[in-house]
Coordinates of C-alpha atoms and ligand atoms in Angstrom, one line a residue:
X1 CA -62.5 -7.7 -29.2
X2 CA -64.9 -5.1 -30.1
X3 CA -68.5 -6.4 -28.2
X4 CA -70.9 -3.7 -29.4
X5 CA -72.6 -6.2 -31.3
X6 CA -73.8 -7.4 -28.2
X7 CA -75.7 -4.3 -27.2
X8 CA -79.0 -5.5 -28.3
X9 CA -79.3 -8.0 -25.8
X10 CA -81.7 -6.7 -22.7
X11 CA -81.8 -8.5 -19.2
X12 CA -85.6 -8.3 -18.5
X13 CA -84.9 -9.2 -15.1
X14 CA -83.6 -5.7 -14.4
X15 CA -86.2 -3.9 -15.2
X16 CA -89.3 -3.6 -13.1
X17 CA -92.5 -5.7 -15.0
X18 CA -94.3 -4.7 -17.4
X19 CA -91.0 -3.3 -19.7
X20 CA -91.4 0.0 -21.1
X21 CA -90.6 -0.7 -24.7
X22 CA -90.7 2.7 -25.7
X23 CA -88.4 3.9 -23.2
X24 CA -86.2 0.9 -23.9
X25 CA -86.0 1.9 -27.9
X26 CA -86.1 5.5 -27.5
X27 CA -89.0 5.4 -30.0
X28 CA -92.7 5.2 -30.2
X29 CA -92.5 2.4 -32.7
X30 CA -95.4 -0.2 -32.7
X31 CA -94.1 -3.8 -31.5
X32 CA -93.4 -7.1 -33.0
X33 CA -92.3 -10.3 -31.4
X34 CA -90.4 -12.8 -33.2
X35 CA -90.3 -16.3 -30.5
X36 CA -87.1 -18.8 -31.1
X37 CA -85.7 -16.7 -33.8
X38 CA -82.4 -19.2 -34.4
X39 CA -79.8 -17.4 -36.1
X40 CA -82.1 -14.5 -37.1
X41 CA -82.1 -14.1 -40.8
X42 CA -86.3 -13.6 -40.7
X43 CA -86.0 -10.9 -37.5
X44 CA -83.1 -9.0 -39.2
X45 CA -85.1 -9.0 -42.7
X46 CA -88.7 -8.0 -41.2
X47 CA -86.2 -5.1 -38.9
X48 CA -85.1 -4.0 -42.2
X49 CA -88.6 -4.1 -44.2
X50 CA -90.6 -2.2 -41.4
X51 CA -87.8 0.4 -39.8
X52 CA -91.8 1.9 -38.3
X53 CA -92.0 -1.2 -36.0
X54 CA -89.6 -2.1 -33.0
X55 CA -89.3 -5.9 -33.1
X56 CA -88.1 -8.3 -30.1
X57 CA -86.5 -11.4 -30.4
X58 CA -86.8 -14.7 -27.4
X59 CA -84.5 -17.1 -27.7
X60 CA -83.1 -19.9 -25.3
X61 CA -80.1 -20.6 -26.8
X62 CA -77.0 -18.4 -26.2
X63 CA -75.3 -19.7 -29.3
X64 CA -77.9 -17.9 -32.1
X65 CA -78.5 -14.6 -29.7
X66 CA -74.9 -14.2 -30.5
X67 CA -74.6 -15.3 -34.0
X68 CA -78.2 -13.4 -34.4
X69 CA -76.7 -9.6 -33.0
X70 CA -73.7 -10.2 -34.9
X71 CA -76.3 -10.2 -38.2
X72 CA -78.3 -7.0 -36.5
X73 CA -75.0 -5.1 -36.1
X74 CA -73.6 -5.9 -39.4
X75 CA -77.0 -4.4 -40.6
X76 CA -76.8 -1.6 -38.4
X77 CA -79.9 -1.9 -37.3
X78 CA -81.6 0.1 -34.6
X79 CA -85.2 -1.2 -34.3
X80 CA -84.6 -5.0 -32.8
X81 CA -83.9 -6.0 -29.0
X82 CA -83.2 -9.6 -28.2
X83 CA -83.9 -11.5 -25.0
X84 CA -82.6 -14.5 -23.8
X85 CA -85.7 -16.2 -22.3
X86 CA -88.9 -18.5 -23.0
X87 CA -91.3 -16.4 -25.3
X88 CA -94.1 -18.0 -23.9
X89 CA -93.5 -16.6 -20.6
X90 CA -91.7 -13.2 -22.0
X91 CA -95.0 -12.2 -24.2
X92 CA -97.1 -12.9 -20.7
X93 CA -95.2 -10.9 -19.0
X94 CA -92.9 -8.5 -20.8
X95 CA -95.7 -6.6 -22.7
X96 CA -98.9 -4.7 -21.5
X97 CA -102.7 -6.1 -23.3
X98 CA -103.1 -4.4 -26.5
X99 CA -99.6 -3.4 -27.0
X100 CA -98.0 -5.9 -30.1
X101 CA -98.8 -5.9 -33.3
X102 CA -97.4 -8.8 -34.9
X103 CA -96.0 -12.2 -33.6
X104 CA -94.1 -14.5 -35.4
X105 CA -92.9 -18.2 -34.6
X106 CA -91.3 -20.4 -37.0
X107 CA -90.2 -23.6 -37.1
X108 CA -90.4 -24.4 -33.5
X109 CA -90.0 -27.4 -32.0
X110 CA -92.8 -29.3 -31.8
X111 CA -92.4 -31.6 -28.4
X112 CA -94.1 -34.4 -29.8
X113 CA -93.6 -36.7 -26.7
X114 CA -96.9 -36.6 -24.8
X115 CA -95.0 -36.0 -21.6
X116 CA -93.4 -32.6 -23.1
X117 CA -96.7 -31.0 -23.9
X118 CA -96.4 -28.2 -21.7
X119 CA -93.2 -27.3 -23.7
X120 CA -95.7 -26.7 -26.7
X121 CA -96.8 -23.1 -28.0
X122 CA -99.6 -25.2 -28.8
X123 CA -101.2 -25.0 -25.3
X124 CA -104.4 -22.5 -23.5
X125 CA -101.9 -20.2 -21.7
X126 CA -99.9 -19.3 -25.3
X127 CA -103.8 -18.5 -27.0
X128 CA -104.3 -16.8 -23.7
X129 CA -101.3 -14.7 -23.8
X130 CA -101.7 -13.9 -27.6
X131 CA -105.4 -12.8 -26.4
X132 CA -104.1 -10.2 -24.4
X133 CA -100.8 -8.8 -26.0
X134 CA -101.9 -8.6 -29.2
X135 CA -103.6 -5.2 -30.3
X136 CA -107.2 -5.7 -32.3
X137 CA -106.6 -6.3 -35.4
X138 CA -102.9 -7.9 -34.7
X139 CA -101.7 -11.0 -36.0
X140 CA -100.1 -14.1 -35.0
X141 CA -98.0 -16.1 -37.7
X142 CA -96.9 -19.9 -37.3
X143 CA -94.7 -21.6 -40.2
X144 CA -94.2 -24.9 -39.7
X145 CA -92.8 -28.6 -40.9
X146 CA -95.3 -30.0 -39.0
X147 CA -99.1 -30.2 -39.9
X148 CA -100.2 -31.8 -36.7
X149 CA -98.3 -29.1 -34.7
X150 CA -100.1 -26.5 -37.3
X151 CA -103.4 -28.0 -37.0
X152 CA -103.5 -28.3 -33.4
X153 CA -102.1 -24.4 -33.1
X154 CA -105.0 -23.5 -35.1
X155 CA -107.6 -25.1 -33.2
X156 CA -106.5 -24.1 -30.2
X157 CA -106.5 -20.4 -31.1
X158 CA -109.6 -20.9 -32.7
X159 CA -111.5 -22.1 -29.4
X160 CA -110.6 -18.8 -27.6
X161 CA -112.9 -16.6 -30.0
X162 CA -110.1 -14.6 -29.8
X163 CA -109.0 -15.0 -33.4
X164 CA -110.2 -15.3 -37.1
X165 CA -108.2 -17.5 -39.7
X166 CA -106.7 -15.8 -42.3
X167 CA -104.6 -18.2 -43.8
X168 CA -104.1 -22.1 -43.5
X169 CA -101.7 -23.2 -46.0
X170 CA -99.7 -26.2 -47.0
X171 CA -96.0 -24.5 -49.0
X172 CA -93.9 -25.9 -50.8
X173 CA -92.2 -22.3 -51.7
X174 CA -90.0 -20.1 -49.5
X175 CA -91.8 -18.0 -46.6
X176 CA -89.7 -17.1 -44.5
X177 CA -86.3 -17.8 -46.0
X178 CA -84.6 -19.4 -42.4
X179 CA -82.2 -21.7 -42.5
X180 CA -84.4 -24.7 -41.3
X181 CA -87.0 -23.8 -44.4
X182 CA -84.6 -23.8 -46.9
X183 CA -83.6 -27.9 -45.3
X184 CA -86.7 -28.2 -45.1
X185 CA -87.8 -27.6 -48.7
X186 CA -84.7 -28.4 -50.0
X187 CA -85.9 -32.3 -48.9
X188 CA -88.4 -32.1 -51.1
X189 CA -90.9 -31.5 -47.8
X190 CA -94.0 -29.5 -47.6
X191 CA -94.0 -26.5 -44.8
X192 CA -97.3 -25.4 -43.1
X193 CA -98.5 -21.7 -42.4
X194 CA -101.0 -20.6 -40.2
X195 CA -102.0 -17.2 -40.0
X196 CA -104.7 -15.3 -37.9
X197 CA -105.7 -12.2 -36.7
X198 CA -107.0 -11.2 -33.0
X199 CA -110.9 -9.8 -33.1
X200 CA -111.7 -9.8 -29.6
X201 CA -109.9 -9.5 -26.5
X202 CA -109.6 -11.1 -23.1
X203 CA -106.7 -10.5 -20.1
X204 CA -104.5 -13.1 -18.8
X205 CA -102.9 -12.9 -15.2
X206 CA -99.3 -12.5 -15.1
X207 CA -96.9 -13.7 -12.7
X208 CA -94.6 -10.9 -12.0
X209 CA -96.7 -8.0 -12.0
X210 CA -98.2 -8.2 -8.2
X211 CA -96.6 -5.7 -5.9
X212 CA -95.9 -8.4 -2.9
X213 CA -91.9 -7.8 -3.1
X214 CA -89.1 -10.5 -3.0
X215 CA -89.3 -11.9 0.6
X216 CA -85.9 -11.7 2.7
X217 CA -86.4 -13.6 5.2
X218 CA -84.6 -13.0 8.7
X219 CA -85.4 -15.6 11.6
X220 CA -83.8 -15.5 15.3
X221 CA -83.0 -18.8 15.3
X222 CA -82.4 -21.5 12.5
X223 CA -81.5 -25.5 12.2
X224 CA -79.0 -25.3 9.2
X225 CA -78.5 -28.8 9.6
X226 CA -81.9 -29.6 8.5
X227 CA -80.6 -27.9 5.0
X228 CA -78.9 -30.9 4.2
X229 CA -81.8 -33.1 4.3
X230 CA -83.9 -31.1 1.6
X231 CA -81.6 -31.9 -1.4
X232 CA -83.9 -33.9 -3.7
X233 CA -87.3 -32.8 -2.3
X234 CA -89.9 -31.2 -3.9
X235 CA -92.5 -28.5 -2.8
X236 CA -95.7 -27.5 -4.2
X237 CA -97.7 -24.2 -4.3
X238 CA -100.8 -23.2 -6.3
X239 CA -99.1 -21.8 -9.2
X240 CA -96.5 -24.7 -9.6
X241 CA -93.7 -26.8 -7.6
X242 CA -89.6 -26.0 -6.9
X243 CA -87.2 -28.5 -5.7
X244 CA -83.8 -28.0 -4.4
X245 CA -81.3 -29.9 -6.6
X246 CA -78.6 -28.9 -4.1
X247 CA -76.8 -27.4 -1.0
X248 CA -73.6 -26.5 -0.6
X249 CA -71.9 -25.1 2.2
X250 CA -69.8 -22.2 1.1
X251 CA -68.7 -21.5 4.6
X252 CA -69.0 -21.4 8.5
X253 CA -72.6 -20.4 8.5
X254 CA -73.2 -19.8 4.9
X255 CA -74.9 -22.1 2.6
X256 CA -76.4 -22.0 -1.1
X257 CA -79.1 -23.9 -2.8
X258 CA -79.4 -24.6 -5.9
X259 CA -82.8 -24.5 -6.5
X260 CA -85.4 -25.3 -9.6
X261 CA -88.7 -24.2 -10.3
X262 CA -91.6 -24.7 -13.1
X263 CA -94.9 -22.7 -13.5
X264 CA -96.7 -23.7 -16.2
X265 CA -93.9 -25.1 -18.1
X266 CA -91.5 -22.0 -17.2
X267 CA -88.4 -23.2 -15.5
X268 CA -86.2 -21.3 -13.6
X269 CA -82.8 -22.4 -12.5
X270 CA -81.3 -20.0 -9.3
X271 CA -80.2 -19.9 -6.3
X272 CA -80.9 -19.4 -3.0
X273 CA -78.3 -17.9 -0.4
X274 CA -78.7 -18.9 3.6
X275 CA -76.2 -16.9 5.6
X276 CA -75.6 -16.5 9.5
X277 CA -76.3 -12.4 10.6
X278 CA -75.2 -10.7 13.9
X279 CA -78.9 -11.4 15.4
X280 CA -80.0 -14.8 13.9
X281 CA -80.1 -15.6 10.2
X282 CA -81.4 -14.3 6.6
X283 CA -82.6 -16.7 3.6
X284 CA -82.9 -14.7 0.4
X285 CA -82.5 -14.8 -3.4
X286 CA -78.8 -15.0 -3.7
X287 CA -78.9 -11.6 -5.7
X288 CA -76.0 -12.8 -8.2
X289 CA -79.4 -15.2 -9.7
X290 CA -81.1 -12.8 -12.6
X291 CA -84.5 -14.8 -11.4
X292 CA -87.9 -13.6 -12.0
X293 CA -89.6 -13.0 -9.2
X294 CA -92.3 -15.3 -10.2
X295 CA -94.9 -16.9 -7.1
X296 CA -93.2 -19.9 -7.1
X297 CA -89.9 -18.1 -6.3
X298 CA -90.9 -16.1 -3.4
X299 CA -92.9 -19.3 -2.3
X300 CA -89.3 -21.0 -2.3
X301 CA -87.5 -18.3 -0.5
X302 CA -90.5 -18.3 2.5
X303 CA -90.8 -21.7 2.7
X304 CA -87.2 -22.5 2.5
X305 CA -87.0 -20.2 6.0
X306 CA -90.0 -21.9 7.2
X307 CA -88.4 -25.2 7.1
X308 CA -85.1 -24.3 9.1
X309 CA -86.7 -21.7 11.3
X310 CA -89.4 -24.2 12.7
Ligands
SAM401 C1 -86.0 -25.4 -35.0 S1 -85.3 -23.9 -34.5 C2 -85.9 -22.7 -35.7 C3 -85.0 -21.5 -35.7 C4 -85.5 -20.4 -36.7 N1 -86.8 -19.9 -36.4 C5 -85.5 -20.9 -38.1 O1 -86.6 -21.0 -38.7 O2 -84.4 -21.2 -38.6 C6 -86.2 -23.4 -33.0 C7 -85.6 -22.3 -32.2 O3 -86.5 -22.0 -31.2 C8 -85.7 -21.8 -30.0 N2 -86.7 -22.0 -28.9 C9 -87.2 -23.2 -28.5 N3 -88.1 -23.0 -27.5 C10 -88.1 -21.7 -27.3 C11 -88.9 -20.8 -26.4 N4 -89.8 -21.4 -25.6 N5 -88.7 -19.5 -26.4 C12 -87.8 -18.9 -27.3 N6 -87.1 -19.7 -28.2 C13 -87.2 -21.0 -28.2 C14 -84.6 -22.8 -30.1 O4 -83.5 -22.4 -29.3 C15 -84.3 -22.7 -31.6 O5 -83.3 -21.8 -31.9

């Protein structure tokens, strides 16, 4: 099978943090950001409208970045990179402040259980982020099936004095022409789009960027036994909480754990390699998990060590 449509998929997590976009397109074009782009009829369109722009695509589900570079290679497109991750933490983190000219969400889901708020775009860090990434003068666009979810994106931008509205509609036209507008509208439903522009700027702290590398632990002496007894437990730290879902033991003196963390909302799923050395033994990020090394992560691997080392 010929697999060169898959070329246009990046793995952030080998690059060091922030990316160099320009070095990854091999062009100075300015940046766009399409988050949860589905099966990618709007990315491909906007790619093929504004070949000046370089536009990146998030997207959690491996499903439609396949079905979406199958659409960019058929188009032959050069200008679009897609990333498999949550665009929330991807803008944060992936792009320098001032550096993106245009980002574009539509149609996402709105989380409307109270207790999945933090899965929201609606919430202070996104505004925050968009604050910072955005150039002056850049602009955010939201279409939506939800007016609450519209409303509340609005206000919260709004209450950064980062932005100015430039558009609040209700639609009952074609935007964006994706597939979930077109069953949207084609119910006889109204869509919602928010529009609005960044007019001053603020920074926002990002969690990979600090230069305190990815611990690897070594200890003289170790209790493995007492890895057992952390399945199901859960540890906090400043920036968030891991817990170790599970620990297997792959062999005389070698164990993994399969570990989970959330920052804000951002979870990570990796694991965690504890093996016997010469001299005693080393915990470290079993290098086969494409983590990020976020706080929390490091924090895992230390404390981890801590626990069987005291
Ligand atoms: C309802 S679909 C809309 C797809 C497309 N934008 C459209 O209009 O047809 C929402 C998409 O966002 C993706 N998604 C959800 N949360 C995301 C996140 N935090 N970052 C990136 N993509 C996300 C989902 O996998 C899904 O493909």
């Amino acid at each position: 099978m010929n697999c060169d449509f898959l070329s246009y998929f990046i793995k952030p997590q080998q690059y060091s943090m922030p990316l160099n976009w320009h070095e990854i397109f091999q062009t100075k074009g300015k940046l766009a950001v399409e988050i949860g782009f589905g099966s990618g009829e709007f990315l491909v369109s906007l790619a093929k409208q504004q070949k000046d722009y370089n536009f990146i695509g998030f997207e959690t589900s491996i499903t439609s970045l396949v079905r979406a570079q199958k659409k960019i290679h058929s188009e032959s497109l050069r200008n679009i990179r897609v990333v498999l991750a949550d665009g929330r933490f991807g803008l944060r983190e992936f792009f320098t402040d001032n550096s993106v000219d245009q980002v574009y969400t539509n149609f996402p889901c709105p989380w409307p259980k109270k207790s999945h708020r933090d899965k929201r775009f609606t919430n202070q860090g996104f505004a925050e982020t968009l604050s910072a990434v955005l150039t002056l003068g850049g602009t955010f666009q939201l279409v939506t099936d939800v007016q609450w979810y519209a409303e509340e994106m609005r206000d919260v931008l709004l209450s950064t004095g980062s932005f100015e509205l430039l558009q609040f509609n209700e639609n009952s036209e074609i935007v964006v022409g994706t597939r979930y507008e077109r069953k949207w509208l084609s119910e006889g439903r109204k869509t919602y789009t928010l529009f609005v522009n960044k007019v001053a700027h603020k920074t926002v702290e990002r969690f990979t960027w600090e230069d305190d590398p990815m611990p690897h632990v070594h200890l003289n002496r170790a209790d493995a036994d007492k890895l057992v007894t952390l399945a199901g437990v859960v540890f906090k730290h400043n920036k968030g909480v891991f817990v170790v879902k599970r620990v297997y033991k792959c062999d005389e003196g070698e164990y993994l754990l399969r570990m989970v963390s959330n920052e804000d909302g951002f979870q990570q799923r990796y694991f965690i390699s504890v093996e016997r050395e010469k001299d005693g033994w080393l915990v470290k990020l079993d290098p086969d998990a494409l983590a990020y090394r976020t706080p929390v992560v490091k924090f895992s691997v230390r404390k981890i060590a801590e626990v069987i080392g005291s």
